[in-house]
Amino acid sequence: RENFICLCNPHLEKMKEDILYHFALGTGTHDFPALFGDVKFVCVGGSPSRMKAFIAYIAEELGLGSPGCDYPNICAGTDRYAMYKVGPVLSVSHGMGIPSISIMLHELIKLLYHAKCSNITIIRIGTSGGIGLEPGSVVITRQSVDATFKPQFEQVILGKTVIRSTNLDEQLAQELMQCSKEINQFNTVIGNTMCTLDFYEGQGRLDGAICLYNEEEKMLYLKEAYDSGVRNIEMESSVFAAMCNLSGVKAAVVCVNLLNRLEEDQISSSHDVLVEYQQRPQKLVGYFIKKSLGKV
């Protein structure tokens, strides 16, 4: 069965051309089906360099590239986002925070629609702050929750508050968990992910430029989060889940915890350790893609 992208916007059909401005791509200048029609897996992450490293990694894993091969940035005409492709895999950066990833997702979903892609799986791979887990643990998100631990994304549209569901595909989460058990290289859990609007006060840190609460209040809040099922904190998962739900796209979030927020606020691990941590979601998702393509 072919599951195509669902576009929740009837106005697009009336447009002669759709310009994906932040990708420097457009339906009047690019042949989307020819460029992207074979895409089945889309991996998104904050950093352009990390997403370039991922596409090189997955190319080698799938036997589709030679060592040291350079992969051109499809969005070279802009400095907002970077995009790389090898075989059926698209790798896209999304920047930091809800506004940045939401802009990217609007254009990515339209790109996949114009390319007539079907049976797409989109996975966010990233880093996060853990709650009650050792650094280096990988969290597969069950639900993205807001800063009050509710599984919802709230946005003001035309002056009215709109609330959207942030549930993620349960079967996909279980498949990823099984993949982690098979590679057996690092601790992985399924848990809720809290998505916040900033890195400092919104996540209860004590080391920002502004902090008007004390350590006891901070610890009480983080323990409440843990008790509600939250195992990590980041800044993109809620709108990611909401938009993928509305577009009928199977989606997952896989993040590695760089620290345990019950013990510290600042990331103190060495550069080499952090680099190895950041490779863990890539390894897990890479194995999942190989397994899905029958290459394991």
Short mmCIF file of C-alpha atoms in Angstrom, two decimals:
data_model
loop_
_atom_site.label_atom_id
_atom_site.label_comp_id
_atom_site.label_asym_id
_atom_site.label_seq_id
_atom_site.Cartn_x
_atom_site.Cartn_y
_atom_site.Cartn_z
CA ARG A 1 0.00 0.00 0.00
CA GLU A 2 1.32 3.41 -1.00
CA ASN A 3 1.00 6.07 1.69
CA PHE A 4 1.51 9.51 0.19
CA ILE A 5 2.11 12.81 1.95
CA CYS A 6 -1.06 14.56 3.06
CA LEU A 7 -0.92 18.31 2.51
CA CYS A 8 -3.29 20.19 4.80
CA ASN A 9 -3.35 23.26 2.56
CA PRO A 10 -5.84 23.56 -0.35
CA HIS A 11 -4.31 26.87 -1.44
CA LEU A 12 -1.19 25.20 -2.83
CA GLU A 13 -3.14 23.66 -5.71
CA LYS A 14 -3.89 27.16 -7.02
CA MET A 15 -0.23 28.17 -7.20
CA LYS A 16 1.59 28.02 -10.53
CA GLU A 17 4.92 27.59 -8.74
CA ASP A 18 5.88 26.72 -5.18
CA ILE A 19 9.12 28.36 -4.07
CA LEU A 20 10.78 26.65 -1.12
CA TYR A 21 12.65 29.81 -0.23
CA HIS A 22 14.70 28.54 2.72
CA PHE A 23 15.88 25.53 0.68
CA ALA A 24 16.64 27.60 -2.44
CA LEU A 25 14.47 25.15 -4.41
CA GLY A 26 11.26 25.58 -6.40
CA THR A 27 8.86 23.58 -8.54
CA GLY A 28 9.45 25.98 -11.44
CA THR A 29 13.23 25.51 -11.39
CA HIS A 30 13.73 21.94 -10.16
CA ASP A 31 12.33 18.53 -11.13
CA PHE A 32 11.28 17.30 -7.68
CA PRO A 33 10.21 13.75 -8.72
CA ALA A 34 13.52 13.23 -10.52
CA LEU A 35 15.58 14.63 -7.64
CA PHE A 36 13.73 13.19 -4.67
CA GLY A 37 11.14 10.67 -5.89
CA ASP A 38 13.04 7.64 -4.56
CA VAL A 39 13.38 8.98 -1.01
CA LYS A 40 12.01 6.67 1.70
CA PHE A 41 13.91 7.82 4.79
CA VAL A 42 14.46 11.39 5.94
CA CYS A 43 16.77 12.10 8.88
CA VAL A 44 16.81 15.58 10.35
CA GLY A 45 19.08 17.12 12.97
CA GLY A 46 20.17 20.51 14.21
CA SER A 47 23.70 20.83 12.87
CA PRO A 48 24.61 20.99 9.14
CA SER A 49 27.97 19.33 9.82
CA ARG A 50 26.31 16.51 11.76
CA MET A 51 23.85 15.86 8.94
CA LYS A 52 26.68 15.82 6.40
CA ALA A 53 28.54 13.33 8.60
CA PHE A 54 25.38 11.23 8.79
CA ILE A 55 24.93 11.05 5.02
CA ALA A 56 28.57 9.96 4.62
CA TYR A 57 28.03 7.33 7.32
CA ILE A 58 24.81 5.96 5.84
CA ALA A 59 26.31 5.92 2.33
CA GLU A 60 29.12 3.69 3.57
CA GLU A 61 26.70 1.51 5.56
CA LEU A 62 24.50 0.99 2.50
CA GLY A 63 27.46 0.49 0.16
CA LEU A 64 26.44 3.48 -1.94
CA GLY A 65 29.56 5.60 -1.68
CA SER A 66 33.32 5.37 -1.56
CA PRO A 67 35.38 6.40 1.51
CA GLY A 68 36.18 10.10 1.48
CA CYS A 69 33.52 10.84 -1.11
CA ASP A 70 32.13 14.37 -0.88
CA TYR A 71 28.38 14.90 -0.84
CA PRO A 72 27.17 18.24 -2.22
CA ASN A 73 24.77 20.41 -0.27
CA ILE A 74 21.52 20.45 -2.27
CA CYS A 75 20.59 23.74 -0.54
CA ALA A 76 23.88 25.45 -1.39
CA GLY A 77 21.95 28.49 -2.61
CA THR A 78 21.04 29.40 0.98
CA ASP A 79 22.78 29.39 4.35
CA ARG A 80 19.61 28.60 6.32
CA TYR A 81 19.61 24.81 6.02
CA ALA A 82 21.76 22.07 4.53
CA MET A 83 20.47 19.02 2.68
CA TYR A 84 22.26 15.88 1.50
CA LYS A 85 21.06 12.77 -0.32
CA VAL A 86 22.34 9.29 -1.03
CA GLY A 87 20.07 6.59 -2.46
CA PRO A 88 16.72 6.57 -0.64
CA VAL A 89 18.02 8.63 2.30
CA LEU A 90 17.69 12.40 2.69
CA SER A 91 19.60 14.19 5.47
CA VAL A 92 18.52 17.73 6.42
CA SER A 93 19.62 20.20 9.10
CA HIS A 94 16.93 22.10 11.00
CA GLY A 95 18.75 24.56 13.25
CA MET A 96 17.86 25.08 16.91
CA GLY A 97 14.42 25.43 18.44
CA ILE A 98 10.77 25.15 17.44
CA PRO A 99 10.65 28.14 15.02
CA SER A 100 13.65 26.93 13.03
CA ILE A 101 12.56 23.31 12.66
CA SER A 102 8.96 24.30 11.87
CA ILE A 103 10.05 26.43 8.91
CA MET A 104 12.21 23.60 7.64
CA LEU A 105 9.41 21.05 8.06
CA HIS A 106 6.88 23.13 6.11
CA GLU A 107 9.23 23.14 3.13
CA LEU A 108 10.41 19.55 3.59
CA ILE A 109 6.85 18.19 3.68
CA LYS A 110 6.00 20.17 0.55
CA LEU A 111 9.18 18.89 -1.13
CA LEU A 112 8.20 15.28 -0.43
CA TYR A 113 4.67 15.97 -1.68
CA HIS A 114 5.85 17.59 -4.92
CA ALA A 115 8.30 14.71 -5.43
CA LYS A 116 5.37 12.25 -5.12
CA CYS A 117 7.20 10.32 -2.39
CA SER A 118 5.37 7.52 -0.60
CA ASN A 119 5.84 5.43 2.54
CA ILE A 120 8.16 8.00 4.09
CA THR A 121 9.75 7.64 7.53
CA ILE A 122 11.13 10.81 9.13
CA ILE A 123 13.45 10.54 12.13
CA ARG A 124 14.93 13.39 14.14
CA ILE A 125 18.37 12.47 15.44
CA GLY A 126 19.86 14.80 18.00
CA THR A 127 21.21 15.56 21.45
CA SER A 128 19.36 16.25 24.67
CA GLY A 129 19.67 16.67 28.40
CA GLY A 130 18.73 13.52 30.25
CA ILE A 131 16.71 13.13 33.43
CA GLY A 132 17.67 10.18 35.63
CA LEU A 133 19.76 8.47 32.94
CA GLU A 134 23.52 8.22 32.63
CA PRO A 135 25.19 10.43 29.98
CA GLY A 136 25.37 8.66 26.63
CA SER A 137 21.99 6.98 27.04
CA VAL A 138 19.75 7.13 23.95
CA VAL A 139 16.07 8.04 24.31
CA ILE A 140 13.46 7.02 21.74
CA THR A 141 10.51 9.35 22.25
CA ARG A 142 7.12 7.91 23.11
CA GLN A 143 5.39 11.29 23.39
CA SER A 144 6.69 14.82 23.18
CA VAL A 145 5.34 16.83 26.11
CA ASP A 146 5.41 20.55 26.85
CA ALA A 147 6.93 22.21 29.90
CA THR A 148 3.80 21.33 31.92
CA PHE A 149 4.17 17.65 30.89
CA LYS A 150 1.14 17.68 28.55
CA PRO A 151 1.42 15.79 25.21
CA GLN A 152 0.54 18.77 23.06
CA PHE A 153 1.95 21.52 20.88
CA GLU A 154 0.36 24.92 21.36
CA GLN A 155 0.56 27.63 18.70
CA VAL A 156 -1.20 30.94 18.13
CA ILE A 157 -2.65 31.12 14.60
CA LEU A 158 -4.66 34.15 13.45
CA GLY A 159 -4.81 35.29 17.06
CA LYS A 160 -6.30 32.02 18.30
CA THR A 161 -4.59 29.28 20.32
CA VAL A 162 -4.44 25.98 18.43
CA ILE A 163 -3.46 22.78 20.24
CA ARG A 164 -2.16 19.78 18.32
CA SER A 165 -1.29 16.21 19.33
CA THR A 166 2.36 15.24 19.74
CA ASN A 167 2.07 11.45 19.76
CA LEU A 168 4.68 9.60 17.73
CA ASP A 169 4.43 6.28 15.88
CA GLU A 170 4.46 3.57 18.57
CA GLN A 171 5.33 0.73 16.21
CA LEU A 172 8.28 2.67 14.80
CA ALA A 173 9.53 3.37 18.33
CA GLN A 174 9.37 -0.34 19.14
CA GLU A 175 11.20 -1.23 15.92
CA LEU A 176 13.97 1.21 16.80
CA MET A 177 14.16 -0.23 20.31
CA GLN A 178 14.55 -3.71 18.86
CA CYS A 179 17.35 -2.44 16.62
CA SER A 180 19.16 -1.06 19.64
CA LYS A 181 18.91 -4.44 21.36
CA GLU A 182 20.36 -6.11 18.27
CA ILE A 183 23.38 -3.82 17.98
CA ASN A 184 23.77 -3.85 21.80
CA GLN A 185 26.30 -1.01 22.04
CA PHE A 186 24.68 1.52 24.42
CA ASN A 187 21.81 1.97 26.84
CA THR A 188 18.53 2.83 25.09
CA VAL A 189 15.09 3.53 26.59
CA ILE A 190 11.67 4.57 25.34
CA GLY A 191 10.34 7.56 27.27
CA ASN A 192 8.66 10.92 27.03
CA THR A 193 10.64 13.91 25.79
CA MET A 194 10.00 17.38 27.15
CA CYS A 195 10.21 20.06 24.48
CA THR A 196 10.95 23.56 25.78
CA LEU A 197 11.11 27.04 24.29
CA ASP A 198 14.67 27.74 25.38
CA PHE A 199 17.84 26.14 26.75
CA TYR A 200 18.19 27.92 30.08
CA GLU A 201 15.19 29.04 32.17
CA GLY A 202 12.77 26.88 30.18
CA GLN A 203 14.81 23.81 31.14
CA GLY A 204 15.32 24.84 34.75
CA ARG A 205 19.04 25.59 34.50
CA LEU A 206 20.81 27.65 37.17
CA ASP A 207 23.62 28.91 34.89
CA GLY A 208 21.84 31.29 32.50
CA ALA A 209 22.17 35.08 32.43
CA ILE A 210 18.80 35.27 34.23
CA CYS A 211 17.59 32.86 36.94
CA LEU A 212 14.93 33.86 39.50
CA TYR A 213 14.39 30.46 41.15
CA ASN A 214 16.54 28.40 43.51
CA GLU A 215 18.14 24.97 43.29
CA GLU A 216 15.45 23.35 45.44
CA GLU A 217 12.73 24.58 43.08
CA LYS A 218 14.72 23.39 40.09
CA MET A 219 15.20 19.89 41.51
CA LEU A 220 11.54 19.62 42.47
CA TYR A 221 10.53 20.48 38.89
CA LEU A 222 12.94 18.00 37.28
CA LYS A 223 11.84 15.22 39.62
CA GLU A 224 8.20 15.98 38.74
CA ALA A 225 9.19 15.67 35.08
CA TYR A 226 10.85 12.31 35.75
CA ASP A 227 7.82 11.04 37.67
CA SER A 228 5.60 11.99 34.70
CA GLY A 229 7.68 9.79 32.40
CA VAL A 230 10.07 12.39 30.95
CA ARG A 231 13.55 11.00 30.28
CA ASN A 232 15.10 13.84 28.28
CA ILE A 233 14.70 17.51 27.34
CA GLU A 234 15.24 19.19 23.96
CA MET A 235 13.72 22.00 21.88
CA GLU A 236 12.20 20.60 18.67
CA SER A 237 10.20 17.41 19.20
CA SER A 238 6.73 18.88 19.85
CA VAL A 239 6.27 20.71 16.56
CA PHE A 240 8.07 17.88 14.75
CA ALA A 241 5.55 15.34 16.06
CA ALA A 242 2.56 17.65 15.46
CA MET A 243 3.46 18.43 11.84
CA CYS A 244 4.30 14.83 10.96
CA ASN A 245 0.96 13.72 12.45
CA LEU A 246 -0.98 16.23 10.33
CA SER A 247 0.92 15.18 7.20
CA GLY A 248 0.37 11.46 7.72
CA VAL A 249 4.08 10.76 8.01
CA LYS A 250 5.51 8.02 10.22
CA ALA A 251 7.97 9.74 12.55
CA ALA A 252 10.33 9.15 15.47
CA VAL A 253 12.73 11.12 17.65
CA VAL A 254 16.02 9.53 18.71
CA CYS A 255 18.31 11.63 20.93
CA VAL A 256 21.39 10.94 23.00
CA ASN A 257 21.66 12.46 26.47
CA LEU A 258 24.82 14.50 26.93
CA LEU A 259 24.35 14.82 30.71
CA ASN A 260 22.04 13.93 33.58
CA ARG A 261 20.20 17.10 34.59
CA LEU A 262 19.60 15.75 38.09
CA GLU A 263 23.37 16.02 38.61
CA GLU A 264 24.54 19.02 36.57
CA ASP A 265 23.49 21.85 34.27
CA GLN A 266 26.61 22.33 32.15
CA ILE A 267 27.96 19.84 29.63
CA SER A 268 31.37 18.90 31.01
CA SER A 269 32.35 15.78 29.04
CA SER A 270 35.40 16.01 26.78
CA HIS A 271 35.07 16.75 23.06
CA ASP A 272 35.99 13.18 22.10
CA VAL A 273 33.38 11.73 24.46
CA LEU A 274 30.70 14.07 23.11
CA VAL A 275 31.57 13.15 19.51
CA GLU A 276 31.16 9.46 20.36
CA TYR A 277 27.84 10.15 22.11
CA GLN A 278 26.53 12.06 19.08
CA GLN A 279 27.29 9.10 16.84
CA ARG A 280 24.98 6.81 18.81
CA PRO A 281 21.65 8.00 17.31
CA GLN A 282 23.30 7.81 13.88
CA LYS A 283 24.36 4.21 14.49
CA LEU A 284 20.91 3.21 15.70
CA VAL A 285 19.03 4.90 12.87
CA GLY A 286 21.59 3.69 10.33
CA TYR A 287 21.06 0.10 11.48
CA PHE A 288 17.27 0.61 11.30
CA ILE A 289 17.52 1.84 7.71
CA LYS A 290 19.79 -1.06 6.72
CA LYS A 291 17.41 -3.54 8.34
CA SER A 292 14.39 -1.93 6.63
CA LEU A 293 16.16 -2.28 3.27
CA GLY A 294 17.09 -5.91 3.95
CA LYS A 295 20.81 -5.18 4.19
CA VAL A 296 21.36 -6.61 7.71
#
